[in-house]
XYZ file of C-alpha atoms in Angstrom:
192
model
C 94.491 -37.063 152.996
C 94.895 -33.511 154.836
C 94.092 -30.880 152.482
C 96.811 -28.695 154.185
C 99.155 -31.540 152.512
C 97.541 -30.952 149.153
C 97.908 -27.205 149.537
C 101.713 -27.443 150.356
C 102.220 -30.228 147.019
C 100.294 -28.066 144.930
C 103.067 -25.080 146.001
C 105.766 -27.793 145.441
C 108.052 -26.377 142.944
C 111.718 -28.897 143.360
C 110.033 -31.986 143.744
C 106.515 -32.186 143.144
C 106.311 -35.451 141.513
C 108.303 -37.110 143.883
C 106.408 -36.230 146.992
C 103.209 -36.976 145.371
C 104.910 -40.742 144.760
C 106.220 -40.677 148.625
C 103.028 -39.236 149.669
C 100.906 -42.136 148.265
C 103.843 -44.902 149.864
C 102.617 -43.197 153.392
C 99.126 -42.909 152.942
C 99.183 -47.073 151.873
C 100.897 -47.755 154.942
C 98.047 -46.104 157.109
C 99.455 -43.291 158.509
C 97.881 -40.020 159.814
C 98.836 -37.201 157.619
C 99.319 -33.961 159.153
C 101.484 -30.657 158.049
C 103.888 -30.008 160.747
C 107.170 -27.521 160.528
C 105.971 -26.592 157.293
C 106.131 -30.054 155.454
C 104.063 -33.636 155.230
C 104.405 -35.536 158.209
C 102.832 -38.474 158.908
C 101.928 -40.052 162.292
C 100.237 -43.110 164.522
C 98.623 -42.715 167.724
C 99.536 -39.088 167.630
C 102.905 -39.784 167.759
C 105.458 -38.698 164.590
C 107.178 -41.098 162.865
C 108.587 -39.999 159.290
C 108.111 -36.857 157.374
C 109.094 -35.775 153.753
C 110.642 -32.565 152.842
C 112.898 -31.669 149.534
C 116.491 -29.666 149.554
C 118.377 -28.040 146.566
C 120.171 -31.566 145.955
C 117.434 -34.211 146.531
C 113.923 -34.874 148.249
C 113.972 -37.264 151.322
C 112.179 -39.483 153.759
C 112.904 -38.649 156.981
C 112.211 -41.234 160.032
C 111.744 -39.435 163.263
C 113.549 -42.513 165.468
C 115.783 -43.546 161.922
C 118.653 -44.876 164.743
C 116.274 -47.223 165.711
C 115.702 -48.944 162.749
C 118.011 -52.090 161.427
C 118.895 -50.289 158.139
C 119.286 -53.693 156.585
C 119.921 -51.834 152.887
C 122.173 -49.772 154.299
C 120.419 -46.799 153.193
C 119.486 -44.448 155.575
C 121.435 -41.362 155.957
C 122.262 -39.655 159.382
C 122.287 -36.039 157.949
C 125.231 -34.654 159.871
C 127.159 -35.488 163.140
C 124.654 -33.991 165.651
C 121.445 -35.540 164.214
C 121.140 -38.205 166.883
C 117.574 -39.503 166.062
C 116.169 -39.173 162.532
C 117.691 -40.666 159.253
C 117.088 -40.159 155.714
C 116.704 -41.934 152.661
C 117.152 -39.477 149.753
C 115.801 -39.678 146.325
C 116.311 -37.908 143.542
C 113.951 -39.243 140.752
C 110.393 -40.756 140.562
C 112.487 -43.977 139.409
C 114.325 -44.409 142.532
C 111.361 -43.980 144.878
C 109.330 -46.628 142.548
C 112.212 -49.007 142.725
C 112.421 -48.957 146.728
C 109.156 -48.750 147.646
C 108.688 -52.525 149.202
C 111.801 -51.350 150.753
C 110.395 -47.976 152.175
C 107.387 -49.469 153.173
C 109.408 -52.376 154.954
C 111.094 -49.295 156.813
C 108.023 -47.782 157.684
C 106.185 -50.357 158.969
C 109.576 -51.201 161.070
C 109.087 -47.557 162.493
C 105.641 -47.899 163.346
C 106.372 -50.921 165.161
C 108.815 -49.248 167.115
C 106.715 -46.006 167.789
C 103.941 -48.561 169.367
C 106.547 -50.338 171.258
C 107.655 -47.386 172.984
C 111.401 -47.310 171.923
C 112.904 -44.525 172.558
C 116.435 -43.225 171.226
C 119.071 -42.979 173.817
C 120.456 -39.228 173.487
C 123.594 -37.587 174.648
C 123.091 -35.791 177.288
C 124.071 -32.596 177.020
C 126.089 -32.496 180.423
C 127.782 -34.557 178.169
C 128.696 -32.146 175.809
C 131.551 -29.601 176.648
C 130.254 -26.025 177.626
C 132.515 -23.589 175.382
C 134.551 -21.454 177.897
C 132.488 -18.166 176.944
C 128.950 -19.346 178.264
C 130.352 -20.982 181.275
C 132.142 -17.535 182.255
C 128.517 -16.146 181.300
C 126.735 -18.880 183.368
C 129.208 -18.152 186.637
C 128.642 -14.039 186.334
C 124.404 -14.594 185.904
C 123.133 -17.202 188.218
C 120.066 -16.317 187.187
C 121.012 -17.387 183.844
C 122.322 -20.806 184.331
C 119.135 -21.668 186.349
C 117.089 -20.648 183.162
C 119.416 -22.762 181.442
C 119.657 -25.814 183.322
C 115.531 -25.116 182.805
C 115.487 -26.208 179.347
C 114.541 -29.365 177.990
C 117.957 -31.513 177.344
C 117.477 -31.098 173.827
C 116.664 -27.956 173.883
C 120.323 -27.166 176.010
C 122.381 -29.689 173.645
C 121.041 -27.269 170.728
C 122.254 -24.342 172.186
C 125.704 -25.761 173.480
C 126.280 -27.055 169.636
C 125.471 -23.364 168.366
C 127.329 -21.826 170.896
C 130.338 -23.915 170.304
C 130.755 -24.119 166.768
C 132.304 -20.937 165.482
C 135.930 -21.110 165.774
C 136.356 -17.195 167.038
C 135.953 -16.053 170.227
C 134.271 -12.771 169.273
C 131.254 -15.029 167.108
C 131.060 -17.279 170.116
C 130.044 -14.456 172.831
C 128.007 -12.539 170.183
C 125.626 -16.142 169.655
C 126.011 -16.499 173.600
C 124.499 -13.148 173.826
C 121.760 -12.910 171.186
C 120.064 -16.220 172.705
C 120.081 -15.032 176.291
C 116.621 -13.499 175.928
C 115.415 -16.655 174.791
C 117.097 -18.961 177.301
C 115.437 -16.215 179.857
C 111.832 -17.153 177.687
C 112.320 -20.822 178.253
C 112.691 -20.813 174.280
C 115.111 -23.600 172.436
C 117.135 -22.271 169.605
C 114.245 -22.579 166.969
C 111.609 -21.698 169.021
């Protein structure tokens, strides 16, 4: 048990009940705990494999490689259309987590074999991914810029096309373009 874990439960508010119950469901199935992005994730061999966290609507399990897993249940939950690794199971009572918990722990045991096995998730690439005509015009007049770009880690690129292309006016698209220059330039992804 990390005591930066108890600190964040004991600051719970939503959910605390709940993420105690997940909480002890992890710590059975011998995983490293650890507080990482500001929430209880839990880890083997250094490497992260699922994490809990609560919204407004519900409290959730979150498996780092979720695409991975056979989802026999059919319960896991890609959270929207971009999320190309992780996958939820959400919960809203104490009830619900006791009733699946063989079936959580059958999940994460399944993602623990896969995080010793190596498996990776195969990601689109953002080359992939269509460059909004507003940062391509930007890329062509700074050269400098598109080499900072094509810098980035491919995740770090696909999160940036995705922001860059999803507002449907022109104006909010070059605005976005131009407030993350600086941290392109800094080798930064979007949440950096």
């Amino acid at each position: 048990m990390n005591p930066k874990v108890d600190a964040f439960l004991n600051h719970e508010k939503k959910w605390p009940l709940e993420m105690i119950k997940l909480r002890g469901i992890m710590l059975d199935c011998k995983l490293t705990e650890a507080l990482k992005w500001g929430v209880p994730c839990y880890t083997v061999n250094g490497s992260n494999v699922v994490l809990i966290h609560g919204f407004k609507e519900y409290c959730a399990v979150l498996f780092m490689k979720g695409a991975l897993l056979k989802d026999t249940k059919q319960i896991l939950i890609q959270q929207t259309a971009n999320v190309q690794s992780a996958r939820q199971i959400r919960f809203t009572s104490v009830q619900e987590i006791t009733k699946l918990e063989p079936i959580i722990k059958a999940y994460i045991k399944e993602a623990i074999n896969i995080e010793k096995a190596g498996l990776k998730v195969d990601f689109i690439k953002p080359d992939a991914l269509e460059l909004p005509d507003e940062f391509t015009q930007k890329l062509k007049a700074m050269p400098t810029l598109k080499k900072a770009f094509n810098a980035l880690t491919p995740g770090r690129q696909r999160g940036y096309i995705l922001h860059f292309s999803s507002p449907k006016q022109t104006q909010t698209r070059i605005n976005r373009i131009e407030k993350c220059i600086p941290l392109i330039f800094d080798g930064k992804g979007l949440n950096d």
